[in-house]
Coordinates of C-alpha atoms in Angstrom, one line a residue:
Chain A
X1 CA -145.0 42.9 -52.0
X2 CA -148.6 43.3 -50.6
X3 CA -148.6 39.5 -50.5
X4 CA -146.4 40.1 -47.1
X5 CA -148.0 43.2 -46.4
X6 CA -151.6 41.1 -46.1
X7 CA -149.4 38.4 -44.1
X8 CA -148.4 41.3 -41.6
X9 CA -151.4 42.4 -40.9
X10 CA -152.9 38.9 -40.3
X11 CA -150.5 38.1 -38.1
X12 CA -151.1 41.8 -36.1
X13 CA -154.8 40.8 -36.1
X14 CA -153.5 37.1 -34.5
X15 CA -151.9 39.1 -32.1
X16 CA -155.3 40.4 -31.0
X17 CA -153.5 43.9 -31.6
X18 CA -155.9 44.8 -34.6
X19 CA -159.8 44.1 -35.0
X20 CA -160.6 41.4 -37.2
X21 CA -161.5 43.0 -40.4
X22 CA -158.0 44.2 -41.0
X23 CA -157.1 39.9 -41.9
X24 CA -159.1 41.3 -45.3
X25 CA -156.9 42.2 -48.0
X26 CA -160.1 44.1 -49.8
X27 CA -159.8 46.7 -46.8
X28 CA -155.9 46.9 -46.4
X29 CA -155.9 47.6 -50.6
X30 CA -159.0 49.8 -49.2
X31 CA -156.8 51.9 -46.3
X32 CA -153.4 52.0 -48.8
X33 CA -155.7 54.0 -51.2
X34 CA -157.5 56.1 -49.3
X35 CA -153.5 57.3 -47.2
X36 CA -153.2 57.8 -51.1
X37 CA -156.0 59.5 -52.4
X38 CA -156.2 62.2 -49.2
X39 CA -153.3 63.5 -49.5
X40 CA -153.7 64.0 -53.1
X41 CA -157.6 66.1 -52.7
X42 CA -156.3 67.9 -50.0
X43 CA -153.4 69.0 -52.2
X44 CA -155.2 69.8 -54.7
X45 CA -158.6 71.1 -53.4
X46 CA -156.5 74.1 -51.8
X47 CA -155.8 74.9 -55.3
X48 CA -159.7 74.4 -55.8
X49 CA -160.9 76.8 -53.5
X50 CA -158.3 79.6 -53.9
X51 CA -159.4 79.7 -57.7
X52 CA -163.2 79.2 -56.5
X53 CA -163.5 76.1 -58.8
X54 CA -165.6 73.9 -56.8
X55 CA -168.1 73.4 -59.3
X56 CA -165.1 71.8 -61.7
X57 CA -164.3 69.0 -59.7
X58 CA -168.4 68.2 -59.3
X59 CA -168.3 68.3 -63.5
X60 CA -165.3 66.4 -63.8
X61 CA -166.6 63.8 -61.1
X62 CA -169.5 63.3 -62.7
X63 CA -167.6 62.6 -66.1
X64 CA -166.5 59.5 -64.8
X65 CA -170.1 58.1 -65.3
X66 CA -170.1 58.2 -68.6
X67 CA -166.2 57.2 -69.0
X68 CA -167.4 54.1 -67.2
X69 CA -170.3 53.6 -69.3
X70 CA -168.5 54.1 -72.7
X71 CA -165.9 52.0 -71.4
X72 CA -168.4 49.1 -70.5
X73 CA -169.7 49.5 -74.1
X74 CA -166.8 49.4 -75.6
X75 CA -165.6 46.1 -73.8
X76 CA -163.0 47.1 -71.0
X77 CA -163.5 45.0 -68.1
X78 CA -166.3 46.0 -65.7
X79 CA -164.5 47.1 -62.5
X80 CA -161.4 48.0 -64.4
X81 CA -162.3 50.7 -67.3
X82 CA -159.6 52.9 -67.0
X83 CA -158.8 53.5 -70.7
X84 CA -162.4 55.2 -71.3
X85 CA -162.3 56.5 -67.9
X86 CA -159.0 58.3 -68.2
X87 CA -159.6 59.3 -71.6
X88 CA -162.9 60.6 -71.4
X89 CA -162.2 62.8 -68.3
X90 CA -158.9 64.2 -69.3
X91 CA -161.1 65.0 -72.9
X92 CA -164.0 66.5 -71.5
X93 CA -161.4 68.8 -69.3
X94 CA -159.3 70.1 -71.7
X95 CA -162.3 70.6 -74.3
X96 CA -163.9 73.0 -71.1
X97 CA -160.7 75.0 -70.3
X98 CA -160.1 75.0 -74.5
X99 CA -163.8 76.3 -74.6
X100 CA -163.3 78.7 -71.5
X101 CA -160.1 80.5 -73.1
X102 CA -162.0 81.3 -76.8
X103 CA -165.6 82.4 -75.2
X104 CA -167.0 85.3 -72.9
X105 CA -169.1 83.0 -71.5
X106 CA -168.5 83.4 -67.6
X107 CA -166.7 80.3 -66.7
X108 CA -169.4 79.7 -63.2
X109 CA -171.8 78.9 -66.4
X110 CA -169.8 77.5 -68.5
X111 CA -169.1 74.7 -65.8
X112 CA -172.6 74.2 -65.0
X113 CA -173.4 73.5 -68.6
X114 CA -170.6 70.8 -68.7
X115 CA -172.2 69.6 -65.5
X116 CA -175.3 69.0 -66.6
X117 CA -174.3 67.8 -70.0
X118 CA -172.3 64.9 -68.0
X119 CA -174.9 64.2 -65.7
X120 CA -177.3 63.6 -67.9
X121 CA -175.1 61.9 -70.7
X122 CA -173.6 59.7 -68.1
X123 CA -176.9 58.8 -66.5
X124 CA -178.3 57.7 -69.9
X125 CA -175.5 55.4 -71.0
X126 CA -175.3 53.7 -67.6
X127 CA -179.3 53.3 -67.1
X128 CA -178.8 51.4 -70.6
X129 CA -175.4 49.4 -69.6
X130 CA -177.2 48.6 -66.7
X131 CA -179.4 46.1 -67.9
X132 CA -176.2 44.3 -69.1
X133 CA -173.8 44.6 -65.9
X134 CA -174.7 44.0 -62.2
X135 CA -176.6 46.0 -60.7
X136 CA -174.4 46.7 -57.7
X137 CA -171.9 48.2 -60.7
X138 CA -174.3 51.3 -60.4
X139 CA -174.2 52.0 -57.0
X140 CA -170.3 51.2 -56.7
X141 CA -169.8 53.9 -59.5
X142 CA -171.9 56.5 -58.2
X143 CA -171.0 56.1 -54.2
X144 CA -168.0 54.3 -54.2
X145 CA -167.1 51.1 -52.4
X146 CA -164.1 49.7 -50.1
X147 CA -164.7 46.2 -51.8
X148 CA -163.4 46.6 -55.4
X149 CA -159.9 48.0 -54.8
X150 CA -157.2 45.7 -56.3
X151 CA -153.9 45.8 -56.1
X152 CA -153.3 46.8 -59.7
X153 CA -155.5 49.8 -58.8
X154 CA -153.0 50.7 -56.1
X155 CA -150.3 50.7 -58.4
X156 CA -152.0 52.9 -60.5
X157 CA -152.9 55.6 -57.6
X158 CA -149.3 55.2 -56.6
X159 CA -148.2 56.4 -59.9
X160 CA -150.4 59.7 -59.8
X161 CA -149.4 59.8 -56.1
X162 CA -145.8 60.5 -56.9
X163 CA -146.6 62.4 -60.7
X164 CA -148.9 64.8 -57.9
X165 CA -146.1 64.9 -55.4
X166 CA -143.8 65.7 -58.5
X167 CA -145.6 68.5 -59.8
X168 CA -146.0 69.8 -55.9
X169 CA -142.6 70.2 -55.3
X170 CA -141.2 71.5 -58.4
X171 CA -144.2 73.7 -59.2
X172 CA -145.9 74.0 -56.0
X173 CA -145.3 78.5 -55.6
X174 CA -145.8 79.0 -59.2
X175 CA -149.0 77.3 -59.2
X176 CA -150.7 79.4 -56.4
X177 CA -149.1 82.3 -57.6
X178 CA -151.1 81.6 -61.1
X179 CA -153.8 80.8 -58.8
X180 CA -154.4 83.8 -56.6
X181 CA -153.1 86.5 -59.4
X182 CA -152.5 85.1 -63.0
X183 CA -151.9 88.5 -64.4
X184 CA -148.4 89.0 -61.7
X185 CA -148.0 85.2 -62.5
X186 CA -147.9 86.2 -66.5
X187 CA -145.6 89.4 -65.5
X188 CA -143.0 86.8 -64.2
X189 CA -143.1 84.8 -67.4
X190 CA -144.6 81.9 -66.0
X191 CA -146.8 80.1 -68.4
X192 CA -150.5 80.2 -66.8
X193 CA -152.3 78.8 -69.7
X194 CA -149.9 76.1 -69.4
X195 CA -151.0 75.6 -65.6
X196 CA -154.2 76.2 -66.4
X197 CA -154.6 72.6 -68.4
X198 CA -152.1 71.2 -65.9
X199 CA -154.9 71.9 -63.2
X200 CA -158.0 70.9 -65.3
X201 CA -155.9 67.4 -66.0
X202 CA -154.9 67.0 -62.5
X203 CA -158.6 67.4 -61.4
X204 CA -159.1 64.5 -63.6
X205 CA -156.3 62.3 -63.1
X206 CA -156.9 62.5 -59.5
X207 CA -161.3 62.0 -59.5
X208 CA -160.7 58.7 -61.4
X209 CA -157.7 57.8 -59.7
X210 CA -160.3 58.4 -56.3
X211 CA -163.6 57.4 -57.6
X212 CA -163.4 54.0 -56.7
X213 CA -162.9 54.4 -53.3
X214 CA -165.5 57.7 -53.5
X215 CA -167.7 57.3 -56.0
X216 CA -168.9 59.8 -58.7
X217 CA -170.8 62.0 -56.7
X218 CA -168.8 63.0 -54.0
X219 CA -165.4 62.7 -55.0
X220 CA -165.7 66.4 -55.8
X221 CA -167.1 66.8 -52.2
X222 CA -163.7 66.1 -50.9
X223 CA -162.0 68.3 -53.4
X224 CA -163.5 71.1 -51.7
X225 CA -165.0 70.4 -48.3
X226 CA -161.0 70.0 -46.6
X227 CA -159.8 73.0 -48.3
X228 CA -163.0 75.4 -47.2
X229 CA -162.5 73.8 -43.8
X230 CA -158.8 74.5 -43.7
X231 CA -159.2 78.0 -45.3
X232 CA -161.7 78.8 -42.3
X233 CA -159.0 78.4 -39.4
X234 CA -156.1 78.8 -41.3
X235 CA -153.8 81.6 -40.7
X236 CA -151.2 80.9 -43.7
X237 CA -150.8 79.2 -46.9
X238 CA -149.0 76.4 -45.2
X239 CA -151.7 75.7 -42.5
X240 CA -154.5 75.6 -44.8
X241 CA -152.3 73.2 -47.1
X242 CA -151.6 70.9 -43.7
X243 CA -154.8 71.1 -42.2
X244 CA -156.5 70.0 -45.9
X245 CA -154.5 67.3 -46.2
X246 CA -155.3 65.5 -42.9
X247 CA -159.1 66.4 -42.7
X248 CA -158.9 64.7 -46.5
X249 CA -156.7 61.9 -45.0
X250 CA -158.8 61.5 -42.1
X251 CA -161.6 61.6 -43.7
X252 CA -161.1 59.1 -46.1
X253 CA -159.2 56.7 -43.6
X254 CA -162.2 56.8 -41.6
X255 CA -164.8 56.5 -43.7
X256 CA -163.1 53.4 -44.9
X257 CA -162.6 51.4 -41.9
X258 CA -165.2 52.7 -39.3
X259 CA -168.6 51.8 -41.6
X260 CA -166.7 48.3 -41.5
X261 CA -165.5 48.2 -38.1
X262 CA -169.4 49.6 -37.5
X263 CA -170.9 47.6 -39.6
X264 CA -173.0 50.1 -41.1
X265 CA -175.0 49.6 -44.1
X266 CA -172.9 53.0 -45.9
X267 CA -171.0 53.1 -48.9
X268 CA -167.4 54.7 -48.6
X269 CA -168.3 57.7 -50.8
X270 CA -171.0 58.9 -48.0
X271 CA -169.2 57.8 -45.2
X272 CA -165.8 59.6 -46.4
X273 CA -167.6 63.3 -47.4
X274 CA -170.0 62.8 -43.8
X275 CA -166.5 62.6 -41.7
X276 CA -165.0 65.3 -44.2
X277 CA -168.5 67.7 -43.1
X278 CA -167.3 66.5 -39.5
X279 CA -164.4 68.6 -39.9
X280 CA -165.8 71.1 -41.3
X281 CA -168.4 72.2 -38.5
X282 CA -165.7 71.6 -36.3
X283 CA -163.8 74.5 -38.1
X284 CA -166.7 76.6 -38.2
X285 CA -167.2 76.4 -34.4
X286 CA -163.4 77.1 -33.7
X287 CA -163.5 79.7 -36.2
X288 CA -166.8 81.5 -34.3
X289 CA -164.8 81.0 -30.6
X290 CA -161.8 82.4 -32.2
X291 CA -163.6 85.3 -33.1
X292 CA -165.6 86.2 -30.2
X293 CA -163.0 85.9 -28.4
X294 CA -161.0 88.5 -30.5
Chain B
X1 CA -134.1 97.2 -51.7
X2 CA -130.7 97.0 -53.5
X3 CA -131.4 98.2 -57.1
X4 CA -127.8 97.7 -59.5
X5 CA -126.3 101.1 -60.1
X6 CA -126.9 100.5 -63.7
X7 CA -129.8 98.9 -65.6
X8 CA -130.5 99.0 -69.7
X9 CA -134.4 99.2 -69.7
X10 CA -135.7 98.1 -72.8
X11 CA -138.0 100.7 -75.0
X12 CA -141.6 99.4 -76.1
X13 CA -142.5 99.8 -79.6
X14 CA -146.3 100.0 -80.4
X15 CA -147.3 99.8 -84.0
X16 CA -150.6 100.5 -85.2
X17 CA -151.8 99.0 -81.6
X18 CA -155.7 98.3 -81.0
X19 CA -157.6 96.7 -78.8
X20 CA -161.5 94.7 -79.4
X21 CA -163.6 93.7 -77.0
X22 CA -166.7 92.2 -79.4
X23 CA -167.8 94.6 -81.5
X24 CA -166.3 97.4 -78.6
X25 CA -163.2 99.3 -80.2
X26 CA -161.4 99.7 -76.1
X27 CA -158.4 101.5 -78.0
X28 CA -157.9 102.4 -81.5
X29 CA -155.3 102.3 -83.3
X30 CA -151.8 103.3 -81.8
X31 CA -148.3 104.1 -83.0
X32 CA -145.8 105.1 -80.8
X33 CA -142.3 104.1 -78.6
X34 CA -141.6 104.1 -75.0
X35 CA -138.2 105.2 -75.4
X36 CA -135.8 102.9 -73.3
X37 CA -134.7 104.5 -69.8
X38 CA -137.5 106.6 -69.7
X39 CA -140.6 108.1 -67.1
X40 CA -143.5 107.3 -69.0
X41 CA -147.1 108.6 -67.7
X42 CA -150.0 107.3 -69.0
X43 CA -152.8 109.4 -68.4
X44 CA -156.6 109.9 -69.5
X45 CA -159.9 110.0 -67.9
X46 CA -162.0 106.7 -66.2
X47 CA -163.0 104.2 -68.6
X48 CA -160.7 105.6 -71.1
X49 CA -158.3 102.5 -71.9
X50 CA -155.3 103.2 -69.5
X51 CA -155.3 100.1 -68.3
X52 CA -156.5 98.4 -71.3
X53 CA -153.2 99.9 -72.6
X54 CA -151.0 98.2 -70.2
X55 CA -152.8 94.8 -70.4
X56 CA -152.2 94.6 -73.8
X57 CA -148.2 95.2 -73.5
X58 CA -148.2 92.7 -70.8
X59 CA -150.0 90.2 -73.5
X60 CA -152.9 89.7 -71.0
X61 CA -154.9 91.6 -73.3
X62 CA -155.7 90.5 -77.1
X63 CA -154.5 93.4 -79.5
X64 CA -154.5 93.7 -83.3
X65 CA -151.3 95.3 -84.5
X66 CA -147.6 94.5 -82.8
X67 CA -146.3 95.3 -79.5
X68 CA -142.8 94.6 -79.0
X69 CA -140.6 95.5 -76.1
X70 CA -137.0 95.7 -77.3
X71 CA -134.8 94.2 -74.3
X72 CA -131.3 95.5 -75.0
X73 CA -129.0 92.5 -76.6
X74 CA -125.5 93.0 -74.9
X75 CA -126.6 92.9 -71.7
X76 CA -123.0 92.7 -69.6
X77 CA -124.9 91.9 -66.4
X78 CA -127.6 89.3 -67.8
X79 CA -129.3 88.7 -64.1
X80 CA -132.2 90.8 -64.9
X81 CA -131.8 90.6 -68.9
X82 CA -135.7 90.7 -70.1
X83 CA -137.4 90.9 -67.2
X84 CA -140.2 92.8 -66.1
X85 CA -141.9 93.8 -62.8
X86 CA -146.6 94.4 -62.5
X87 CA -148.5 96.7 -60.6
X88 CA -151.8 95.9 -60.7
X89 CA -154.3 98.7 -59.9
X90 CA -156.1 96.5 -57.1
X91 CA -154.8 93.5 -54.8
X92 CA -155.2 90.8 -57.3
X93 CA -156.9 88.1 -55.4
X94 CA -159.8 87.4 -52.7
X95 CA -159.0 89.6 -49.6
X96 CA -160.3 86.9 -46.8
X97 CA -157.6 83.9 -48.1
X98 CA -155.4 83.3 -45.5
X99 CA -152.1 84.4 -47.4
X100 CA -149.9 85.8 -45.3
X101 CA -147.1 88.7 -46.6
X102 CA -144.5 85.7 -46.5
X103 CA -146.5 83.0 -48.5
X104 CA -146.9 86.0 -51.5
X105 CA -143.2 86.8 -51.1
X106 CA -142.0 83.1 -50.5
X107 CA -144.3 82.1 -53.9
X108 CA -143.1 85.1 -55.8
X109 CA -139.8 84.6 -55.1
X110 CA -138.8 81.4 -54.0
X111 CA -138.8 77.8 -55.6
X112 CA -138.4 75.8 -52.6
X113 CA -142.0 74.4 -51.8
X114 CA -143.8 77.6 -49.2
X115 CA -144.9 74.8 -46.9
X116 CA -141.4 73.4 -46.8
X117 CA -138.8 76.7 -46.4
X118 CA -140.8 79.1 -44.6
X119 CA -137.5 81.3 -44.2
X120 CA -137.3 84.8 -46.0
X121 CA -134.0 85.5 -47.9
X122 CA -132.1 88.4 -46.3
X123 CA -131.6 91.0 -49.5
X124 CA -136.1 90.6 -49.5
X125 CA -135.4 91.3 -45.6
X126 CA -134.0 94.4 -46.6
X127 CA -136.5 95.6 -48.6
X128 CA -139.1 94.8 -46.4
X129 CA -137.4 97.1 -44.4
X130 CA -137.5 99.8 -46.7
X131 CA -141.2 99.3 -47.5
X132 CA -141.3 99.1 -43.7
X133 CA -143.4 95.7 -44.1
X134 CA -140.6 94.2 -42.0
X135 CA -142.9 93.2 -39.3
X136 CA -145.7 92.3 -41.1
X137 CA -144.4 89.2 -42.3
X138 CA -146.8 86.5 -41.2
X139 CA -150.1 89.4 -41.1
X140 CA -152.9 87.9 -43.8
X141 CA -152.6 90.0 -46.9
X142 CA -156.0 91.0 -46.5
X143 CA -155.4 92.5 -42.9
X144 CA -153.1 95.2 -44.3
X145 CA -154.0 98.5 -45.2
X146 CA -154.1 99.7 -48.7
X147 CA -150.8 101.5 -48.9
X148 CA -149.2 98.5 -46.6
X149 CA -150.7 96.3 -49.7
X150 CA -149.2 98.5 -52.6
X151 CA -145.6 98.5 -51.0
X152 CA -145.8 94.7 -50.8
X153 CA -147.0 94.6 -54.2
X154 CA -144.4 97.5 -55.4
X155 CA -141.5 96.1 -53.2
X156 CA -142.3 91.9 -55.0
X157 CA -142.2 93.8 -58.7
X158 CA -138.5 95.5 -57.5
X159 CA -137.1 92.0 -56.1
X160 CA -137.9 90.3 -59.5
X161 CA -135.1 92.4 -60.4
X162 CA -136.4 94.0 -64.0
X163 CA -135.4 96.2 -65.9
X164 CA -139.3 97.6 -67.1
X165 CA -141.8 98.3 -64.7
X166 CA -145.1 98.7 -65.3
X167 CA -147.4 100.4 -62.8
X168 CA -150.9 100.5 -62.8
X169 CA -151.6 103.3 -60.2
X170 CA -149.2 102.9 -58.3
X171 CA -149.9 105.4 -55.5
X172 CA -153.4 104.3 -54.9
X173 CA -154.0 104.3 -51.1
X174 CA -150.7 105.3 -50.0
X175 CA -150.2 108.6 -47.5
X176 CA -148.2 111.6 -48.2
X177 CA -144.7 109.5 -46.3
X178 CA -145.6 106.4 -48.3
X179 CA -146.0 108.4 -51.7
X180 CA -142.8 109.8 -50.8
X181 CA -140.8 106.4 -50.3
X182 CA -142.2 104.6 -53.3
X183 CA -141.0 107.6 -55.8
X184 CA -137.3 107.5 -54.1
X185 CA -137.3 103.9 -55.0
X186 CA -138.8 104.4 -58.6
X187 CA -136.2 107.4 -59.3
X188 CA -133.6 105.1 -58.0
X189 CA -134.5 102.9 -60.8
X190 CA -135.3 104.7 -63.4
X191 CA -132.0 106.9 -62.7
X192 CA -130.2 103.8 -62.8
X193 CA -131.4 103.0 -66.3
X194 CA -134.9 101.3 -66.0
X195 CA -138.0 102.2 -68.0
X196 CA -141.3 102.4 -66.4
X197 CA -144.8 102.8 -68.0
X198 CA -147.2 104.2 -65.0
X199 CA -150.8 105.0 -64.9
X200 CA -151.2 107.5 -62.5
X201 CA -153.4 110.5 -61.8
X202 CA -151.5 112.7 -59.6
X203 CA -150.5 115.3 -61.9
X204 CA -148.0 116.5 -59.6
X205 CA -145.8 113.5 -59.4
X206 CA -146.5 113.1 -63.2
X207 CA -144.7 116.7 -63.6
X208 CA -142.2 116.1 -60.9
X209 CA -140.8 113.0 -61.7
X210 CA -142.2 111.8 -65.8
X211 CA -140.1 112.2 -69.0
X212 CA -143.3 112.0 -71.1
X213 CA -146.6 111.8 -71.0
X214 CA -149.4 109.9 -73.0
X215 CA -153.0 111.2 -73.2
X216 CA -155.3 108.0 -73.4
X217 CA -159.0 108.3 -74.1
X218 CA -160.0 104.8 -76.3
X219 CA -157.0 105.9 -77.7
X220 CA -153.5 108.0 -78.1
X221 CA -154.4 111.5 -78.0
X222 CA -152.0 113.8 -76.7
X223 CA -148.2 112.7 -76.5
X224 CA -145.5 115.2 -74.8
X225 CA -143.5 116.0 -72.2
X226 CA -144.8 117.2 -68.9
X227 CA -144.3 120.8 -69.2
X228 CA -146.1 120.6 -73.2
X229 CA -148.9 118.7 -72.2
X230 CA -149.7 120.7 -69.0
X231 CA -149.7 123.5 -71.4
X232 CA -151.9 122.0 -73.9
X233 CA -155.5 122.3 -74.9
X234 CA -156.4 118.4 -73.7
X235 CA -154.7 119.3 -70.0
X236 CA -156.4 122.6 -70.0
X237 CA -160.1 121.4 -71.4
X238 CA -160.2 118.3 -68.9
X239 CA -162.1 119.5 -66.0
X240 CA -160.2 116.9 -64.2
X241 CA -157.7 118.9 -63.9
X242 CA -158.1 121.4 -61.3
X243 CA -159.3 118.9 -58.6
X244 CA -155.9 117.0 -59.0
X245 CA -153.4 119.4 -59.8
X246 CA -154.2 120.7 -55.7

């Protein structure tokens, strides 16, 4: 199927209707994941920021370093360590919100020790893979690239895609009712703790699903930066759920294909979260008009 | 709002009840039944476990001991078999989100996706109307006033259609006409049959309108009807008292 996908666009770009660049198949798998993977961060980041869990996506993002590290110790192909990836992630998840229902520690620090703690765990094990994996491996897991996308990636994003769109549609009202006021939420027998994991494995099927494209880092950063620009203009639920999801499809279409088109020396990851800041001082200036001139 | 003409509210058994918070006894142990169909006021001073109380029956709280809420069996009309409706005491999320009154209706009460149907059913219409929230439908949350808040709150418990309410101040922030309109709709159903457990501090409406009354201070001090309490040595040595009874 992508086969005659590829052969469309080169014959668009024959045409002279299309720059050059989209002939590559790297950047088409590129531009099918990132219509993918906003869509999906822009869902789910409203969700972020009505719970105030930025720092979350941040911890579970930076997970992924060591998931790829244990993974590359362990065997798994270099650019494709899903298994340890996956499993890691959706681990170190569960084991916070497992941790955060059975302590009094306030959740804020609970998140910033599981932060740090994959940070620093993640940063060892790669510093030591690293001196048996290419060097560019680093930099590709930490800031993303447009370059390593394959088409059994896409596959794989397309699954989440629809398991996300799924879980939107059937449990889309219940979930930002458990959001915004679990205790109503429990009073209506809906089963928060059971959202409650839902979310934290979302957040992680979704940052690995996207960290190719992002990278490590940021992929949090466009978890929340769409959402807290939507929430500043928005004047309903439904706007700041639209106007997430095409700053985060914007964004990430963008920073794909204008570096390239550019040909600037900038990784996805950076290119992707400086469009997505775009949007947000663009909120923030509509948002200070709108209210001086109220 | 269209409450059925008649409701079998289930009674709520507590049995040696207590709550822990660490080593901090919130509420010791309790025994006692919130009989089904009845006007139950929980009353005590700040800090005392009123709300602690009501946590715990709604299972957001851990307790020791059992609480069970006995939802009548042969229930000929099953629509609103088991189900209850929550007051909290404040608006239970961040003020400056941009939830309008319809997205907390649409994703209380709806299952369609709130960015897909964006149309309000016409029996929540109606109570809108009653609340008079009617044209408030697409105002933030947050803009509204306090009482505006608590009707929306009051009038999303009613449309879940239960048969216990539980009400955790329930006139906080309302005026005198606003007072007046959520008691018509809490006699209507409580004289149609529904229990309801209220926290409330307005000795008045507790006498007016409550079938009994619980005395909570870290735990279950005084239990009576209106009339005995009010004549009681814990009414009479609370200096609360005089300031609310005006």
């Amino acid at each position: 199927m992508m086969t005659s996908v590829y052969q469309t666009f080169k014959h668009v770009v024959e045409q002279g209707w299309l720059p050059e660049m989209f002939a590559y198949e790297f950047l088409i798998n590129a531009l099918f994941a990132s219509l993918m993977i906003g869509p999906m961060l822009g869902l789910l980041g409203t969700l972020v920021v009505v719970k105030r869990l930025a720092f979350l996506s941040e911890a579970v993002g930076h997970s992924v370093l060591t998931g790829v590290s244990i993974g590359i110790l362990l065997g798994e192909p270099v650019n494709a360590t899903w298994i340890s990836l996956f499993s890691f992630s959706i681990l170190f998840s569960l084991l916070l919100q497992w941790i955060k229902g059975r302590s009094t520690i306030p959740y804020d620090a609970l998140i910033g020790v599981f932060l740090s703690f994959a940070l620093a765990l993640g940063a060892a094990l790669l510093l030591y893979v690293a001196k048996h994996v290419n060097a560019h491996l680093i930099e590709q897991v930490m800031f993303g690239s447009i370059l390593v996308s394959s088409v059994d990636d896409l596959i794989l994003l397309a699954t989440i895609f629809i398991l996300v769109s799924w879980l939107a549609f059937s449990f889309g009202n219940q979930a930002y009712l458990v959001a915004i006021s679990p205790e109503v939420a429990h009073s209506q027998r809906i089963n928060t703790r059971l959202h409650d994991y839902g979310f934290v494995i979302l957040i992680a099927l979704i940052t690995v699903a996207a960290v190719k494209i992002i990278g490590a880092v940021l992929v949090g950063a466009l978890l929340l930066i769409p959402a807290a620009s939507a929430r500043l203009v928005a004047k309903d639920l439904k706007q700041m759920l639209m106007l997430s999801v095409l700053i985060a499809t914007t964004s990430s279409v963008f920073g794909v294909l204008i570096p390239m088109y550019g040909e600037w020396p900038v990784s996805a990851g950076p290119a992707i979260t400086l469009f997505a800041c775009g949007w947000f001082i663009m909120c923030l200036m509509v948002r200070q008009l709108n209210g001086r001139n109220n | 709002m269209t409450i059925p003409n008649t409701l079998t509210g289930p009674s709520v058994l507590l049995e040696q009840t207590s709550v822990k918070e660490g080593d901090q006894q919130l509420l010791s142990a309790i025994t006692t039944e919130f009989k089904a169909g009845g006007w139950h006021a929980i009353l005590g001073p700040n800090g005392g476990g009123k709300s602690t109380l009501l946590k715990a029956i709604l299972g957001l709280t851990p307790h020791q001991g059992s609480i069970t809420i006995q939802w009548p069996t042969a229930e000929p009309n099953t629509q609103s078999q088991g189900r209850l409706g929550y007051l909290p005491q404040s608006m239970p999320f961040d003020a400056s989100l941009p939830i309008s009154v319809r997205d907390y209706l649409l994703m209380s009460l709806s299952k369609k996706p709130i960015w897909f149907s964006r149309k309000i059913p016409v029996e929540v219409e109606v109570a809108l109307n009653q609340v008079q929230l009617n044209d408030k439908l697409d105002r933030k949350v947050g803009d509204l006033s306090g009482g505006e808040r608590q009707r929306l709150m009051l009038a999303t418990a009613l449309l879940q259609a239960p048969t216990l309410l539980i009400l955790d101040e329930p006139m906080t922030g309302l005026d005198q006409q606003g007072q007046k309109d959520v008691l018509n709709l809490l006699s209507e159903f409580n004289t149609a049959g529904g229990t309801i457990l209220m926290v409330e501090h307005n000795w008045q409406i507790v006498k007016q309108h409550c079938d009994q009354v619980y005395w909570i201070d870290k735990g279950l001090e005084y239990q009576g009807t209106p009339d005995d309490f009010f004549a009681s040595k814990v009414s009479q040595s609370n200096p609360l008292q005089p300031e609310f009874m005006e």
